[in-house]
PDB file of C-alpha atoms and ligand atoms in Angstrom:
ATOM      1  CA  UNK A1241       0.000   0.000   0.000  1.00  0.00           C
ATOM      2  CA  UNK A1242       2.757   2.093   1.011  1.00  0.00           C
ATOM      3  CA  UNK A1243       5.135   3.610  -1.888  1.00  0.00           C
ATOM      4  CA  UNK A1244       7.605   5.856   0.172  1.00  0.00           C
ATOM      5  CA  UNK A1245       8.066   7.879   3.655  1.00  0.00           C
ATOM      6  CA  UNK A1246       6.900  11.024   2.222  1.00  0.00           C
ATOM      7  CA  UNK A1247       7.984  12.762   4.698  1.00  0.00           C
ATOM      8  CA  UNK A1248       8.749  13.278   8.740  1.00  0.00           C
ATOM      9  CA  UNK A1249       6.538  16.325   9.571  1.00  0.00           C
ATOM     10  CA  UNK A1250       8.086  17.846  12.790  1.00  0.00           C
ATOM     11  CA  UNK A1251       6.488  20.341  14.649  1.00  0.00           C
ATOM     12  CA  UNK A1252       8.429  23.484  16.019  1.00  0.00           C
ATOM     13  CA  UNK A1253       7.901  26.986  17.803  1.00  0.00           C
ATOM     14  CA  UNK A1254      10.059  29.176  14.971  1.00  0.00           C
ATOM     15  CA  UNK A1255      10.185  27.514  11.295  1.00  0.00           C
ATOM     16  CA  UNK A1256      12.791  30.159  10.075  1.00  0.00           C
ATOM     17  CA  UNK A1257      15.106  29.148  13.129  1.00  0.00           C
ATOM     18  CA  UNK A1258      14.628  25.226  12.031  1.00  0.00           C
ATOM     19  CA  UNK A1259      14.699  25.503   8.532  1.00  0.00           C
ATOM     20  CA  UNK A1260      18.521  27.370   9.270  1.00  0.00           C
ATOM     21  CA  UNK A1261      19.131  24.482  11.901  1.00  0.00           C
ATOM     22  CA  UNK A1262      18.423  21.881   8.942  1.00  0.00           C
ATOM     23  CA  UNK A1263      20.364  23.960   6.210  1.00  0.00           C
ATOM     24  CA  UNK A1264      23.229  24.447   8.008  1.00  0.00           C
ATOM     25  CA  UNK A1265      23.951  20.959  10.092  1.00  0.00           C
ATOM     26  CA  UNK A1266      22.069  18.835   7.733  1.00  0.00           C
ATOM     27  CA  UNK A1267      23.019  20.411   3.965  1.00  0.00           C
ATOM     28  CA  UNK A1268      18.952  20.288   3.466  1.00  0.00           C
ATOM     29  CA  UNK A1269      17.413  22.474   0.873  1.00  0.00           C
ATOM     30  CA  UNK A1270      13.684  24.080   1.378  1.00  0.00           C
ATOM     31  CA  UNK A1271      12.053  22.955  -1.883  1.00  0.00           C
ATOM     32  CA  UNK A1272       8.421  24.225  -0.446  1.00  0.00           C
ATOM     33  CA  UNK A1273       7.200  26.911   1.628  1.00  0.00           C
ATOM     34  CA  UNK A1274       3.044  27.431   2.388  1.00  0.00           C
ATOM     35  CA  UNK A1275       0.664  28.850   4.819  1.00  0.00           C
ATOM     36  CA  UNK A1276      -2.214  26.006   4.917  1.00  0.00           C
ATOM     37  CA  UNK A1277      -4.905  27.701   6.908  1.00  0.00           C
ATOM     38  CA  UNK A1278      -7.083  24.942   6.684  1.00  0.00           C
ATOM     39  CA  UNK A1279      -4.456  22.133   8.573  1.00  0.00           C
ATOM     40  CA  UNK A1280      -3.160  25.908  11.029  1.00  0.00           C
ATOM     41  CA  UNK A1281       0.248  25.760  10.152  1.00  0.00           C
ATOM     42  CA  UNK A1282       3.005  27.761   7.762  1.00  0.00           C
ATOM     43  CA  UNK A1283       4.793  24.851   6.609  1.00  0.00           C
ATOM     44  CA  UNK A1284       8.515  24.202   4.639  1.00  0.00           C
ATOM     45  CA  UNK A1285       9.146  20.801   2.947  1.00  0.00           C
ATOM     46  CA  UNK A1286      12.856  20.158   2.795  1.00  0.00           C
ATOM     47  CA  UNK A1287      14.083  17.274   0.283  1.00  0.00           C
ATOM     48  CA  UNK A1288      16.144  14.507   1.748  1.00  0.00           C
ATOM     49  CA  UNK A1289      16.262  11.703  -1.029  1.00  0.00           C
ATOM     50  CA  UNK A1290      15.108  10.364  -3.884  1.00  0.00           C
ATOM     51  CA  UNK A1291      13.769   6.772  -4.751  1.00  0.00           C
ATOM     52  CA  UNK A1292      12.032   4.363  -6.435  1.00  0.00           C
ATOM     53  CA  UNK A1293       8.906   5.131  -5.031  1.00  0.00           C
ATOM     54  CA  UNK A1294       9.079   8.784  -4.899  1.00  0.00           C
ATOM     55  CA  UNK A1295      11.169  11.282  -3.033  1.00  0.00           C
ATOM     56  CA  UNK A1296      11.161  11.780   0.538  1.00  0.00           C
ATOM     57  CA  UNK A1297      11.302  15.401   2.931  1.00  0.00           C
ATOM     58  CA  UNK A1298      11.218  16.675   6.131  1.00  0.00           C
ATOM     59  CA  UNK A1299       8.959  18.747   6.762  1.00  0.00           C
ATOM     60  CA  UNK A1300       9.020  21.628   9.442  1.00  0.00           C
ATOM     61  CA  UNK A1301       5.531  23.173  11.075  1.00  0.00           C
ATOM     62  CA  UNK A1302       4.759  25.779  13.231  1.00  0.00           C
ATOM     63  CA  UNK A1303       1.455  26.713  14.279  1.00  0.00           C
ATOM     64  CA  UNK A1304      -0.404  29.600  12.608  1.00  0.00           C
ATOM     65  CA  UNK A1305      -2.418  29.745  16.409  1.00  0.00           C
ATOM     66  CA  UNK A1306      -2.291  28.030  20.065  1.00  0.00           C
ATOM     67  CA  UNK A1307      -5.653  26.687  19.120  1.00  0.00           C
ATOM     68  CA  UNK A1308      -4.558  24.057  16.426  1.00  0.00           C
ATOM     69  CA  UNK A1309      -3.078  20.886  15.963  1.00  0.00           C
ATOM     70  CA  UNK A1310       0.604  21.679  15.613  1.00  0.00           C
ATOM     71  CA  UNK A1311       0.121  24.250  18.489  1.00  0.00           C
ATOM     72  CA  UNK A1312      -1.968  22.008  21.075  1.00  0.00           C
ATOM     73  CA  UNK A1313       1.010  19.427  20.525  1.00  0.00           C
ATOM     74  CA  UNK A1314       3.578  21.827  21.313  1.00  0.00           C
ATOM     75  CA  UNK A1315       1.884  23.074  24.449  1.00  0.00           C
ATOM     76  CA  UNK A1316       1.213  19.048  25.880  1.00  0.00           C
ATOM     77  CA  UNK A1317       5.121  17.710  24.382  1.00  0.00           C
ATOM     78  CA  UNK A1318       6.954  20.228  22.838  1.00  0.00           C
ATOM     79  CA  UNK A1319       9.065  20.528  19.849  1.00  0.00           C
ATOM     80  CA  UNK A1320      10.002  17.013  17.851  1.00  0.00           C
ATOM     81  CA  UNK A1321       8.203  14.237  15.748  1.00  0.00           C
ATOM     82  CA  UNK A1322       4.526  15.112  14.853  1.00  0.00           C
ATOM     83  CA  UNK A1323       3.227  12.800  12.322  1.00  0.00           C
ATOM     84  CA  UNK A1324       4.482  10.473   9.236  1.00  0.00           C
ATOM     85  CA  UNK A1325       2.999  10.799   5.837  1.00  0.00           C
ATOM     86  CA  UNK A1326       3.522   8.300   3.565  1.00  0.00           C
ATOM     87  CA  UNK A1327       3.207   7.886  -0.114  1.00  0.00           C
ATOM     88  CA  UNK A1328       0.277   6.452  -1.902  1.00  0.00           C
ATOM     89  CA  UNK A1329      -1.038   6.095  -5.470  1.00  0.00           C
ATOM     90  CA  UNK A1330      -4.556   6.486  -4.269  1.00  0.00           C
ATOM     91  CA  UNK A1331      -5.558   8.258  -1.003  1.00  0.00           C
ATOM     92  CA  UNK A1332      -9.299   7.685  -1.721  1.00  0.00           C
ATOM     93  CA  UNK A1333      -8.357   3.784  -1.698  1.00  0.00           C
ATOM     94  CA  UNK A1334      -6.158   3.708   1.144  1.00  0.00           C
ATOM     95  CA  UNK A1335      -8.562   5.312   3.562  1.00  0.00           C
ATOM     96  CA  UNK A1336     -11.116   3.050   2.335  1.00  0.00           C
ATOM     97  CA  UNK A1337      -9.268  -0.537   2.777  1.00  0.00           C
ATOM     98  CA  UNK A1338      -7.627   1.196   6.228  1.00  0.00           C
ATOM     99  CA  UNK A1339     -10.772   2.392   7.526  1.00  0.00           C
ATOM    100  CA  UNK A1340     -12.209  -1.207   6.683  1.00  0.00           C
ATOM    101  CA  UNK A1341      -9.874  -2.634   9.237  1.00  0.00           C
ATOM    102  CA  UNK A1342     -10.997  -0.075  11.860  1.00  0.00           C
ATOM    103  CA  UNK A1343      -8.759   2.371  11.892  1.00  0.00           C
ATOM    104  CA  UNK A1344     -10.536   5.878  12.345  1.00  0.00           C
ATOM    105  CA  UNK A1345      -9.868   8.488   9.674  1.00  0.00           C
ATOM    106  CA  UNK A1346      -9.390  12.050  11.254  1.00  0.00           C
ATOM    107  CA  UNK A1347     -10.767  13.286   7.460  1.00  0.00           C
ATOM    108  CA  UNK A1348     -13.733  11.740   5.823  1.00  0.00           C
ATOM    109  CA  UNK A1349     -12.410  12.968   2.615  1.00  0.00           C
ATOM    110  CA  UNK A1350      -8.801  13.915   1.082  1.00  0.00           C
ATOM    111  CA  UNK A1351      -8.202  17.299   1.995  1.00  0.00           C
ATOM    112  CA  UNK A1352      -5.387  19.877   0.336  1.00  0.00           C
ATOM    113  CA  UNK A1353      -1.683  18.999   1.235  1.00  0.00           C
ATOM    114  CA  UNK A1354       1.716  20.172   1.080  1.00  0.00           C
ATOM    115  CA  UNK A1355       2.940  20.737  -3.024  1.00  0.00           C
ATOM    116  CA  UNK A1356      -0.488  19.887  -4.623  1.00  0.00           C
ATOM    117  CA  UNK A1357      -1.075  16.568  -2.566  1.00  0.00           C
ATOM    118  CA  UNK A1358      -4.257  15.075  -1.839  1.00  0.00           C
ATOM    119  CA  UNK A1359      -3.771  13.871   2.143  1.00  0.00           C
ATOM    120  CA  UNK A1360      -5.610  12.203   4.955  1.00  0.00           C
ATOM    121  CA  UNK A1361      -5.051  11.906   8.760  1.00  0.00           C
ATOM    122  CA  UNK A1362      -5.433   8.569  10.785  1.00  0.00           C
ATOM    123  CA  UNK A1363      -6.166   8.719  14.239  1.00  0.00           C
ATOM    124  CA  UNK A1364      -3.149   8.397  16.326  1.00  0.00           C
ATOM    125  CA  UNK A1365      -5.244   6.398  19.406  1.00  0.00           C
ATOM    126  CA  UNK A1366      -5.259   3.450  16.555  1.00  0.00           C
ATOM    127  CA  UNK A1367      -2.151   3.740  14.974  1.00  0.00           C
ATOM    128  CA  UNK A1368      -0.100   3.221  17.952  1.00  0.00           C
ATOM    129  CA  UNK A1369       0.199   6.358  19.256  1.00  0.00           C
ATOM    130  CA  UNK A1370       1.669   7.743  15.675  1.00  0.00           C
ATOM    131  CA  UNK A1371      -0.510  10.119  13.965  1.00  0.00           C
ATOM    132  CA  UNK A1372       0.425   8.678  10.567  1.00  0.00           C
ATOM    133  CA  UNK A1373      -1.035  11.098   7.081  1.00  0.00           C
ATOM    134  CA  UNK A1374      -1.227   9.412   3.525  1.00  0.00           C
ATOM    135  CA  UNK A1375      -0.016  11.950   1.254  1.00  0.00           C
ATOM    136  CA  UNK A1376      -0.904  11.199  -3.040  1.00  0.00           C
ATOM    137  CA  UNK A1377       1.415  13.663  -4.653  1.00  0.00           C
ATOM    138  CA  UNK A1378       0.535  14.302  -8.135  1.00  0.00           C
ATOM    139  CA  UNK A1379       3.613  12.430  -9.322  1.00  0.00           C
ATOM    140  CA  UNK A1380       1.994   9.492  -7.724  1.00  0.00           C
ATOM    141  CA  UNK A1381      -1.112   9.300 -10.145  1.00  0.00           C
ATOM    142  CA  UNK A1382      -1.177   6.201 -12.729  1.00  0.00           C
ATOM    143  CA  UNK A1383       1.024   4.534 -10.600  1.00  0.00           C
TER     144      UNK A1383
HETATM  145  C1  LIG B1760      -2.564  14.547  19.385  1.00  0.00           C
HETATM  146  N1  LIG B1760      -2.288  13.345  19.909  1.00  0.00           N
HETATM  147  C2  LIG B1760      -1.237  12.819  19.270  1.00  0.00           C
HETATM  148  C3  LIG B1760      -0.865  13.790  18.300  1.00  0.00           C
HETATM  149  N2  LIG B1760      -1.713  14.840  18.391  1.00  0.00           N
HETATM  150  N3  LIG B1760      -0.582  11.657  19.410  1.00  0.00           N
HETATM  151  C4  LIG B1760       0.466  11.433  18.596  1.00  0.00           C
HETATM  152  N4  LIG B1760       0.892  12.333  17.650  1.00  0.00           N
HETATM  153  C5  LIG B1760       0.242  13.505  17.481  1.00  0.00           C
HETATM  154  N5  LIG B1760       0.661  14.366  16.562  1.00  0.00           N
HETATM  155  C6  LIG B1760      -2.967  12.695  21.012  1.00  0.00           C
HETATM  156  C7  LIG B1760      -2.934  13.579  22.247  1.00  0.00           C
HETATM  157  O1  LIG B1760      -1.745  13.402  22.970  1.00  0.00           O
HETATM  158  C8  LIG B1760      -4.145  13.109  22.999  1.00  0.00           C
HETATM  159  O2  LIG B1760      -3.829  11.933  23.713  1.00  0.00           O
HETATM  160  C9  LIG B1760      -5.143  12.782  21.902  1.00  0.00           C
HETATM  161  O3  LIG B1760      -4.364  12.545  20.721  1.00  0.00           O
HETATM  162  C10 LIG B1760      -6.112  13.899  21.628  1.00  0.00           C
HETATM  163  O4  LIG B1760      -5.372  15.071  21.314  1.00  0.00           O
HETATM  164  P1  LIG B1760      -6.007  16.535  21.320  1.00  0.00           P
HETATM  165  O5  LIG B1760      -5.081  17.454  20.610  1.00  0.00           O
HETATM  166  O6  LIG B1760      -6.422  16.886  22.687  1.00  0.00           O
HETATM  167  O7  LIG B1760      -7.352  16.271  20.589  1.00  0.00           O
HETATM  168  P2  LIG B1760      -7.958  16.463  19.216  1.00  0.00           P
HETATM  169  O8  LIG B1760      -8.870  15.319  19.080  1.00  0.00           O
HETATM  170  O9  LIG B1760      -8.505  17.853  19.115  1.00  0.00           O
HETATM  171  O10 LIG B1760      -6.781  16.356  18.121  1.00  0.00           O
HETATM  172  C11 LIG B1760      -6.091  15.182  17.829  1.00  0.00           C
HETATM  173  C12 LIG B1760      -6.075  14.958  16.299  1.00  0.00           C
HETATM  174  C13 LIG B1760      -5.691  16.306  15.637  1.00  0.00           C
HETATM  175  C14 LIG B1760      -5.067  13.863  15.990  1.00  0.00           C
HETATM  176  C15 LIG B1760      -7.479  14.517  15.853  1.00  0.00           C
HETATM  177  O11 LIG B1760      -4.409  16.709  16.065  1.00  0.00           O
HETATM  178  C16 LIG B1760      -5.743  16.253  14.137  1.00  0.00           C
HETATM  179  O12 LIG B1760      -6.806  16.384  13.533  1.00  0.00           O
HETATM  180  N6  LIG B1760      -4.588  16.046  13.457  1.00  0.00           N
HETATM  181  C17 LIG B1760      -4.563  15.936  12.007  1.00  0.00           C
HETATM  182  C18 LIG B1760      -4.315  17.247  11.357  1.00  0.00           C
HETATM  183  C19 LIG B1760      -2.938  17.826  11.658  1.00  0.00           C
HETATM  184  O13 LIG B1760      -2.233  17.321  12.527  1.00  0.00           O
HETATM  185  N7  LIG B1760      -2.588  18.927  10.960  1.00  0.00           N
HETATM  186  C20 LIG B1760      -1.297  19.581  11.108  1.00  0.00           C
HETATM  187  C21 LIG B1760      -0.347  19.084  10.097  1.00  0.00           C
HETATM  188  P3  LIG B1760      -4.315  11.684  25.227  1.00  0.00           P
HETATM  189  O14 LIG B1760      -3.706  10.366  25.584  1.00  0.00           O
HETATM  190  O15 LIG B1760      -3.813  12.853  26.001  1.00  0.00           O
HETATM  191  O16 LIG B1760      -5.812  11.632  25.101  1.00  0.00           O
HETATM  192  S1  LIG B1760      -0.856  19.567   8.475  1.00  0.00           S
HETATM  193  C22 LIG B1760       0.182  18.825   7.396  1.00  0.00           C
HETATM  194  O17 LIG B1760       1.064  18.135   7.800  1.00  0.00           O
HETATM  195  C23 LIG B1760      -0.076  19.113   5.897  1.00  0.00           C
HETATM  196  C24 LIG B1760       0.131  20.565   5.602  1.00  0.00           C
HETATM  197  C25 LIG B1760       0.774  18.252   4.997  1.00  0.00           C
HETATM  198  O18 LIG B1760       1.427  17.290   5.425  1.00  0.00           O
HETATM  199  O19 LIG B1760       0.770  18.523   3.784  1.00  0.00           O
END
């Protein structure tokens, strides 16, 4: 089901401060910057490496307000690992075969993602504790 880690969303207080953290110690390049109003975060996608299955980022968030996702998770742990989104050729599908299992979406429906992608949350209380996103990029279509 899986094609790829898309990418290793990590959630911080000051996204210019991290995105010169990764630059400088990591050699990272920001390949995507966006304010996603809809999700409450300004977001920068950061590529790492390229495979078979796709490429694969890290991407840094920081709250737009307290009152979202990215900020309540601050407040209760702090800065560090949020979710992972992985690649998939069809989100539609893979919400549809996961939810069958019993695995509760957090989105009844694909909602608008970082760089054009069509994404979807899974409830972290079923997923082990991981809040785990399935991200169809357009490059993923037909595949
Ligand atoms: C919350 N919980 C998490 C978690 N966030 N556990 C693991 N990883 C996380 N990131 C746990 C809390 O610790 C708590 O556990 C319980 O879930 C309820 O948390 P809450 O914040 O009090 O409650 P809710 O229900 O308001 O929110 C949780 C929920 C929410 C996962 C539904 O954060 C959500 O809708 N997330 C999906 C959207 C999102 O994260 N957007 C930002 C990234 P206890 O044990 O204390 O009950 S947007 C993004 O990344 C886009 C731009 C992209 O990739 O392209």
């Amino acid at each position: 089901m899986f094609l790829r880690i898309d990418h290793v969303g990590i959630a911080c207080n000051d996204l210019e401060e991290k995105i010169a953290f990764y630059e400088s110690t990591f050699g990272l390049t920001v390949v995507s910057r966006e304010v996603n109003e809809e999700q409450g975060v300004r977001e920068a996608m950061l590529h790492v490496a390229d495979g078979d299955g796709g490429a694969s980022y890290v991407q840094l968030l920081e709250p737009l307000h307290p009152d979202t996702a990215v900020g309540k998770f601050l407040a209760r742990r702090g800065e560090g690992v949020h979710h992972i989104g992985y690649g998939v050729a069809d989100v539609a599908k893979a919400m549809e075969e996961i939810a069958g299992q019993g695995v509760r979406l957090v989105d009844e429906r694909p909602r608008h993602g970082s760089m054009g992608a069509a994404i979807a949350f899974l409830h972290p209380k079923d997923t082990g504790g991981v809040l785990t996103e399935l991200v169809q990029a357009p490059r993923d279509n037909g595949h």
